[in-house]
Amino acid sequence: MTTTLAIRGVTKQFGHGATSVEAVRGVGLSVESGEVLLIMGPSGSGKSTLLSIMGALLRPTAGTVTLNGVAISQLPERDLPPVRLREFGFVFQDFNLLAALSALENVALVAELTGTARAEALRRAGELLTELGLAERVAFLPDQLSGGEKQRVAIARALINDPSVILADEPTANLDSSNGHEIMRTLRAVAKERGRSVVIVSHDQRIRDIADRVVWLEDGQLRDLMTMAVDPVCGMSVEHDRAVTLEQGGELRFFCSRGCRAEFLGELDGPAETRPARTGPLASLFQAVRPKTP
Amino acid sequence: MTAARLALRSLARHPVRLAASVAGIALALTLTLALDAIYTGVANGLTAYIDHTGADVWVSQAGVRNLHMVASWLPDTVVDQVRAVPGVTDATPILYSTDTVAAGDDRGVAYVIGLPPGAPVGGPWSVVDGTGQPTAGGVVVDAAFARRAGVTVGGQATVMGRSARIVGLTEGTGSLVNSVAFVPFADFRAARGGAPVVSFVLVRVAPGAVPEAVASAIEAKVPGVTAMTGSAFSAGERRLVMDMSADVIAIMDGIGFIVALVVVALTLYIAVHGSRHELAVLKAIGARNRVLYATVLAQSAVSVAAGVAVAVGITAALAVVVPRTGVALEPALTLASVARTAAVGGAVALIAGVLPIRDVAHVDPLTAFRRGGAPA
């Protein structure tokens, strides 16, 4: 794995003088390709500010942000939109789909902004949405989609320009448990099957299950890094004290769920050949997902 | 194209707002277009006689270049002089005066034409009742005027201070401001004291002869006259009428422009303000400001284009409907008028589209991360 995004000594100060506030203070961290990094912390801890700095939306007061070896924090303002367009994919809590455009057009638009021809943009958008289980929803307006579907469209939009980094701000906050889990699995699949770096800012404890690494931000500073174990079946990172465990031959193994432990022990029904075949990098996640009514 | 598509979709998402905007623009521009059409209709009415005389060349007193509100007097010897000019097939003298025609309870301004018997040109061109050749003591009047006055052929009218019997009714000889009445040449001359003068000489040129050349030849050979082709004489008349209305039309253009501008600017402001979050999202994901500017301008252009189209449609409908109501008015929608309104609309679209650009430029992409900004 290679370092995709690195920030060093990043500080962000808002305001001047007595009223100034340091939202982020001397933060340094890096994200590898294929890694899911979860930034957690209480409200007002500076998570969103840090995410904005990482995504070239906000210039740090001090420190550097390096993307694939390029110090993007030093780039002039006019050069940042193309960087955001091509190198970052954003996933928002409120989905932020354009209400006037269909799911397909929302995704294709981002490709069109890079100069891609409309027909090609639509083709790629269609492929992505199909991979994400939304083949039958491409013509729907956002208002006609469920929360989970909207977020999958947002993920497709974030992926269409094949960015290096996906930045997700509270991606499961507006979703129910089932849809939240689905989105988490999707984001992890994006990292693992496409080799993208995924940075998630969230309060959602469930996201710990898919994160390779969790950092805690409080008062604008990183506090404590938690070490995670990896589920040998699904590859998810799991905290030792929250995992389903199995002691075998003197070795302690950690699983994200009883299902994974059962699969590890060969207790699942049916041979592997009966499982759905993939047609795309993310297809295995969504072969069985049926469209939902809004 | 991306900006245009975004603009269209955004507009279509708020049909009521779009309809209100288009209606406002259309109303404002219809004021201008309709007034222009009315003036053009009036000008058409005023030049109808010139356009339908059948004369290739008009010969008038030196310096007289139109019909409206002028007097042209030439000695009647001029007629033979004109007739002798090479290229002239025939020369018909007419007498002309702006006077009032009264019948029943109605009274109106009219171009009164004194027409020689059997004149090959200069007479009425569409007779709906009676004769087109006025006989002694007779008058041919506009049919619409006769309807308003409640008279028919055989009825009485007062023209040039004398009572005359209506011997014919004509169509296409009336406008909002006047009509055309035809009396015998001799009656006209008698009413004016019997002086051996004519007002105009209407000339037809020989086949193959060029009217402009013949007109120049007449001016060269006949002293004290102005000779103009029929089309030039008509254009002069039309120019005079349109010049008289130009100030009013300009004022209405200005009012239409301002109203349309206010409507579009307000609508766009509301649209931009209402879509600040979506604009922030677009900026956050990497759209350049110019894409957003183009989107706003495209929204403005689409609204105004629709408004212009509706205004043209309304005015065209008025041009068809109004004459059927019996009003002596035939609004005429011209390409030039549509082009001028489209130009005004273009200016409105540009200015209204540019005004919110500052707002768009100041949209902070970070607001895309704020909660509750967009329902979708």
XYZ file of C-alpha atoms in Angstrom, chain B residues 32 35-36 39 242 245-257 340 344:
20
model
C -43.959 47.120 -26.334
C -47.942 49.162 -29.224
C -45.473 48.755 -32.044
C -48.481 51.906 -34.791
C -43.328 56.004 -37.395
C -44.733 57.476 -32.830
C -41.078 56.690 -32.220
C -40.898 58.577 -28.931
C -43.961 56.819 -27.548
C -42.640 53.439 -28.660
C -39.241 54.249 -27.170
C -40.863 55.114 -23.850
C -42.866 51.892 -23.903
C -39.719 49.986 -24.876
C -38.036 51.480 -21.845
C -40.911 50.597 -19.554
C -41.080 47.083 -20.976
C -37.335 46.712 -20.567
C -36.140 44.602 -31.589
C -34.431 43.978 -25.638
